[in-house]
Amino acid sequence: MSRVHLIVQWLGPFPPWMPCFLASCAPIRSVRWLIFHDEPAPTNPPANVEFIPMPAQAFRERVRSRLGIEPPEKLGYKLCDFKVCLGELFEEFLGDAEYFGWTDLDLVYGDVDRFLAPLLGPWDVLSFHGGL
């Protein structure tokens, strides 16, 4: 079981570095990535990365029904505004996760299992952004 689920909402073609992102996710056992997307998913992703089709219109409908607000017609970079709401928007996909968060595709992960495990038990919130 993955203790942490990380959500990505992505619209448009996947970036050219996607194979590097996926390769960096593969060895990490404590994290499951949920990537909601509107373009064809890469073939043969690691077992801990799940691609879930979610066209832009379906995302907008989800925002309307779950948050009660009208999302912009052109989402683009405005998707970032919804990051803090992704847990609410995709709650049914979080299953038995003890923790969840959001991330982006422009990262290459290292030995996350080694440094994350000691942090998970005593804390309710983890943030790697200074000042939060």
PDB file of C-alpha atoms in Angstrom, residues 3-128:
ATOM      1  CA  ARG A   3       0.934   5.747   2.155  1.00  0.00           C
ATOM      2  CA  VAL A   4       1.024   8.895   0.036  1.00  0.00           C
ATOM      3  CA  HIS A   5      -0.944   9.705  -3.098  1.00  0.00           C
ATOM      4  CA  LEU A   6       0.221  12.617  -5.224  1.00  0.00           C
ATOM      5  CA  ILE A   7      -2.187  14.177  -7.714  1.00  0.00           C
ATOM      6  CA  VAL A   8      -1.300  15.768 -11.039  1.00  0.00           C
ATOM      7  CA  GLN A   9      -3.903  17.500 -13.217  1.00  0.00           C
ATOM      8  CA  TRP A  10      -2.507  17.860 -16.747  1.00  0.00           C
ATOM      9  CA  LEU A  11      -4.050  19.228 -19.930  1.00  0.00           C
ATOM     10  CA  GLY A  12      -2.421  18.949 -23.327  1.00  0.00           C
ATOM     11  CA  PRO A  13       0.438  16.836 -24.622  1.00  0.00           C
ATOM     12  CA  PHE A  14       2.783  15.374 -22.059  1.00  0.00           C
ATOM     13  CA  PRO A  15       6.204  17.048 -21.883  1.00  0.00           C
ATOM     14  CA  PRO A  16       9.182  15.535 -23.706  1.00  0.00           C
ATOM     15  CA  TRP A  17      10.868  14.710 -20.364  1.00  0.00           C
ATOM     16  CA  MET A  18       7.951  12.488 -19.293  1.00  0.00           C
ATOM     17  CA  PRO A  19      10.054   9.290 -19.583  1.00  0.00           C
ATOM     18  CA  CYS A  20      12.530  10.758 -17.054  1.00  0.00           C
ATOM     19  CA  PHE A  21       9.722  11.688 -14.677  1.00  0.00           C
ATOM     20  CA  LEU A  22       8.237   8.178 -14.888  1.00  0.00           C
ATOM     21  CA  ALA A  23      11.625   6.491 -14.459  1.00  0.00           C
ATOM     22  CA  SER A  24      12.214   8.522 -11.291  1.00  0.00           C
ATOM     23  CA  CYS A  25       8.804   7.495  -9.879  1.00  0.00           C
ATOM     24  CA  ALA A  26       9.243   3.763 -10.543  1.00  0.00           C
ATOM     25  CA  PRO A  27      11.417   2.750  -7.553  1.00  0.00           C
ATOM     26  CA  ILE A  28       9.438   4.734  -4.972  1.00  0.00           C
ATOM     27  CA  ARG A  29       7.185   2.417  -2.957  1.00  0.00           C
ATOM     28  CA  SER A  30       5.594   4.860  -0.504  1.00  0.00           C
ATOM     29  CA  VAL A  31       4.015   7.067  -3.193  1.00  0.00           C
ATOM     30  CA  ARG A  32       1.331   6.502  -5.796  1.00  0.00           C
ATOM     31  CA  TRP A  33       0.921   9.131  -8.509  1.00  0.00           C
ATOM     32  CA  LEU A  34      -2.545   9.853  -9.905  1.00  0.00           C
ATOM     33  CA  ILE A  35      -2.246  11.733 -13.186  1.00  0.00           C
ATOM     34  CA  PHE A  36      -5.501  13.132 -14.544  1.00  0.00           C
ATOM     35  CA  HIS A  37      -5.060  13.993 -18.217  1.00  0.00           C
ATOM     36  CA  ASP A  38      -6.803  14.700 -21.502  1.00  0.00           C
ATOM     37  CA  GLU A  39      -4.239  13.358 -23.990  1.00  0.00           C
ATOM     38  CA  PRO A  40      -3.122   9.766 -24.664  1.00  0.00           C
ATOM     39  CA  ALA A  41      -1.157   8.380 -21.732  1.00  0.00           C
ATOM     40  CA  PRO A  42       2.379   7.072 -22.090  1.00  0.00           C
ATOM     41  CA  THR A  43       2.596   3.326 -22.623  1.00  0.00           C
ATOM     42  CA  ASN A  44       3.908   1.013 -19.907  1.00  0.00           C
ATOM     43  CA  PRO A  45       3.971   3.402 -16.936  1.00  0.00           C
ATOM     44  CA  PRO A  46       5.408   2.163 -13.631  1.00  0.00           C
ATOM     45  CA  ALA A  47       2.966   0.260 -11.411  1.00  0.00           C
ATOM     46  CA  ASN A  48       2.803   3.149  -8.927  1.00  0.00           C
ATOM     47  CA  VAL A  49       1.729   5.696 -11.566  1.00  0.00           C
ATOM     48  CA  GLU A  50      -1.899   5.687 -12.660  1.00  0.00           C
ATOM     49  CA  PHE A  51      -3.163   7.671 -15.648  1.00  0.00           C
ATOM     50  CA  ILE A  52      -6.829   8.638 -15.364  1.00  0.00           C
ATOM     51  CA  PRO A  53      -8.501  10.220 -18.403  1.00  0.00           C
ATOM     52  CA  MET A  54     -10.088  13.558 -17.491  1.00  0.00           C
ATOM     53  CA  PRO A  55     -10.969  15.923 -20.364  1.00  0.00           C
ATOM     54  CA  ALA A  56     -10.987  19.640 -19.573  1.00  0.00           C
ATOM     55  CA  GLN A  57     -14.785  19.777 -19.709  1.00  0.00           C
ATOM     56  CA  ALA A  58     -15.073  16.961 -17.150  1.00  0.00           C
ATOM     57  CA  PHE A  59     -12.621  18.796 -14.876  1.00  0.00           C
ATOM     58  CA  ARG A  60     -14.690  21.989 -15.167  1.00  0.00           C
ATOM     59  CA  GLU A  61     -17.856  20.036 -14.311  1.00  0.00           C
ATOM     60  CA  ARG A  62     -16.107  18.563 -11.274  1.00  0.00           C
ATOM     61  CA  VAL A  63     -15.102  22.053 -10.116  1.00  0.00           C
ATOM     62  CA  ARG A  64     -18.689  23.298 -10.512  1.00  0.00           C
ATOM     63  CA  SER A  65     -20.279  20.373  -8.700  1.00  0.00           C
ATOM     64  CA  ARG A  66     -17.759  19.925  -5.883  1.00  0.00           C
ATOM     65  CA  LEU A  67     -16.568  23.459  -5.246  1.00  0.00           C
ATOM     66  CA  GLY A  68     -19.609  25.423  -6.370  1.00  0.00           C
ATOM     67  CA  ILE A  69     -17.594  27.882  -8.442  1.00  0.00           C
ATOM     68  CA  GLU A  70     -17.381  28.601 -12.147  1.00  0.00           C
ATOM     69  CA  PRO A  71     -13.957  27.682 -13.556  1.00  0.00           C
ATOM     70  CA  PRO A  72     -12.484  29.680 -16.446  1.00  0.00           C
ATOM     71  CA  GLU A  73     -13.277  28.425 -19.933  1.00  0.00           C
ATOM     72  CA  LYS A  74      -9.573  28.301 -20.801  1.00  0.00           C
ATOM     73  CA  LEU A  75      -7.849  26.517 -17.965  1.00  0.00           C
ATOM     74  CA  GLY A  76      -4.211  26.373 -19.086  1.00  0.00           C
ATOM     75  CA  TYR A  77      -2.001  27.692 -16.317  1.00  0.00           C
ATOM     76  CA  LYS A  78      -5.129  28.466 -14.255  1.00  0.00           C
ATOM     77  CA  LEU A  79      -5.065  24.777 -13.277  1.00  0.00           C
ATOM     78  CA  CYS A  80      -2.502  25.847 -10.683  1.00  0.00           C
ATOM     79  CA  ASP A  81      -5.227  27.791  -8.881  1.00  0.00           C
ATOM     80  CA  PHE A  82      -6.995  24.507  -8.137  1.00  0.00           C
ATOM     81  CA  LYS A  83      -4.036  22.622  -6.651  1.00  0.00           C
ATOM     82  CA  VAL A  84      -5.127  23.293  -3.083  1.00  0.00           C
ATOM     83  CA  CYS A  85      -8.539  21.793  -3.950  1.00  0.00           C
ATOM     84  CA  LEU A  86      -7.346  18.601  -5.644  1.00  0.00           C
ATOM     85  CA  GLY A  87      -8.003  16.472  -2.561  1.00  0.00           C
ATOM     86  CA  GLU A  88     -11.638  17.573  -2.588  1.00  0.00           C
ATOM     87  CA  LEU A  89     -11.967  17.308  -6.354  1.00  0.00           C
ATOM     88  CA  PHE A  90     -10.569  13.766  -6.536  1.00  0.00           C
ATOM     89  CA  GLU A  91     -11.397  12.445  -3.069  1.00  0.00           C
ATOM     90  CA  GLU A  92     -12.778   9.125  -4.324  1.00  0.00           C
ATOM     91  CA  PHE A  93      -9.422   8.318  -5.959  1.00  0.00           C
ATOM     92  CA  LEU A  94      -7.450   8.696  -2.724  1.00  0.00           C
ATOM     93  CA  GLY A  95      -8.725   5.408  -1.302  1.00  0.00           C
ATOM     94  CA  ASP A  96      -6.698   4.204   1.655  1.00  0.00           C
ATOM     95  CA  ALA A  97      -3.950   6.818   1.407  1.00  0.00           C
ATOM     96  CA  GLU A  98      -2.835   8.204   4.740  1.00  0.00           C
ATOM     97  CA  TYR A  99      -1.544  11.378   3.101  1.00  0.00           C
ATOM     98  CA  PHE A 100      -2.077  13.147  -0.178  1.00  0.00           C
ATOM     99  CA  GLY A 101      -0.624  16.083  -1.991  1.00  0.00           C
ATOM    100  CA  TRP A 102      -0.090  17.503  -5.409  1.00  0.00           C
ATOM    101  CA  THR A 103       2.907  17.730  -7.653  1.00  0.00           C
ATOM    102  CA  ASP A 104       3.985  18.590 -11.185  1.00  0.00           C
ATOM    103  CA  LEU A 105       5.611  16.705 -14.018  1.00  0.00           C
ATOM    104  CA  ASP A 106       8.750  18.857 -14.153  1.00  0.00           C
ATOM    105  CA  LEU A 107      10.456  16.926 -11.357  1.00  0.00           C
ATOM    106  CA  VAL A 108      12.875  14.049 -11.171  1.00  0.00           C
ATOM    107  CA  TYR A 109      12.492  12.249  -7.858  1.00  0.00           C
ATOM    108  CA  GLY A 110      15.314  10.769  -5.847  1.00  0.00           C
ATOM    109  CA  ASP A 111      15.268   8.359  -2.911  1.00  0.00           C
ATOM    110  CA  VAL A 112      11.929   9.610  -1.580  1.00  0.00           C
ATOM    111  CA  ASP A 113      11.257   6.491   0.489  1.00  0.00           C
ATOM    112  CA  ARG A 114      14.386   7.073   2.563  1.00  0.00           C
ATOM    113  CA  PHE A 115      13.664  10.644   3.623  1.00  0.00           C
ATOM    114  CA  LEU A 116       9.856  10.640   3.583  1.00  0.00           C
ATOM    115  CA  ALA A 117       9.174   7.682   5.898  1.00  0.00           C
ATOM    116  CA  PRO A 118      10.521   9.357   9.071  1.00  0.00           C
ATOM    117  CA  LEU A 119       8.465  12.489   8.390  1.00  0.00           C
ATOM    118  CA  LEU A 120       5.074  10.889   7.914  1.00  0.00           C
ATOM    119  CA  GLY A 121       4.198   9.682  11.397  1.00  0.00           C
ATOM    120  CA  PRO A 122       4.299  12.759  13.633  1.00  0.00           C
ATOM    121  CA  TRP A 123       2.978  15.410  11.233  1.00  0.00           C
ATOM    122  CA  ASP A 124      -0.414  16.326   9.820  1.00  0.00           C
ATOM    123  CA  VAL A 125       0.976  18.611   7.120  1.00  0.00           C
ATOM    124  CA  LEU A 126       4.258  18.482   5.225  1.00  0.00           C
ATOM    125  CA  SER A 127       5.396  21.341   3.029  1.00  0.00           C
ATOM    126  CA  PHE A 128       8.680  21.848   1.304  1.00  0.00           C
TER     127      PHE A 128
END
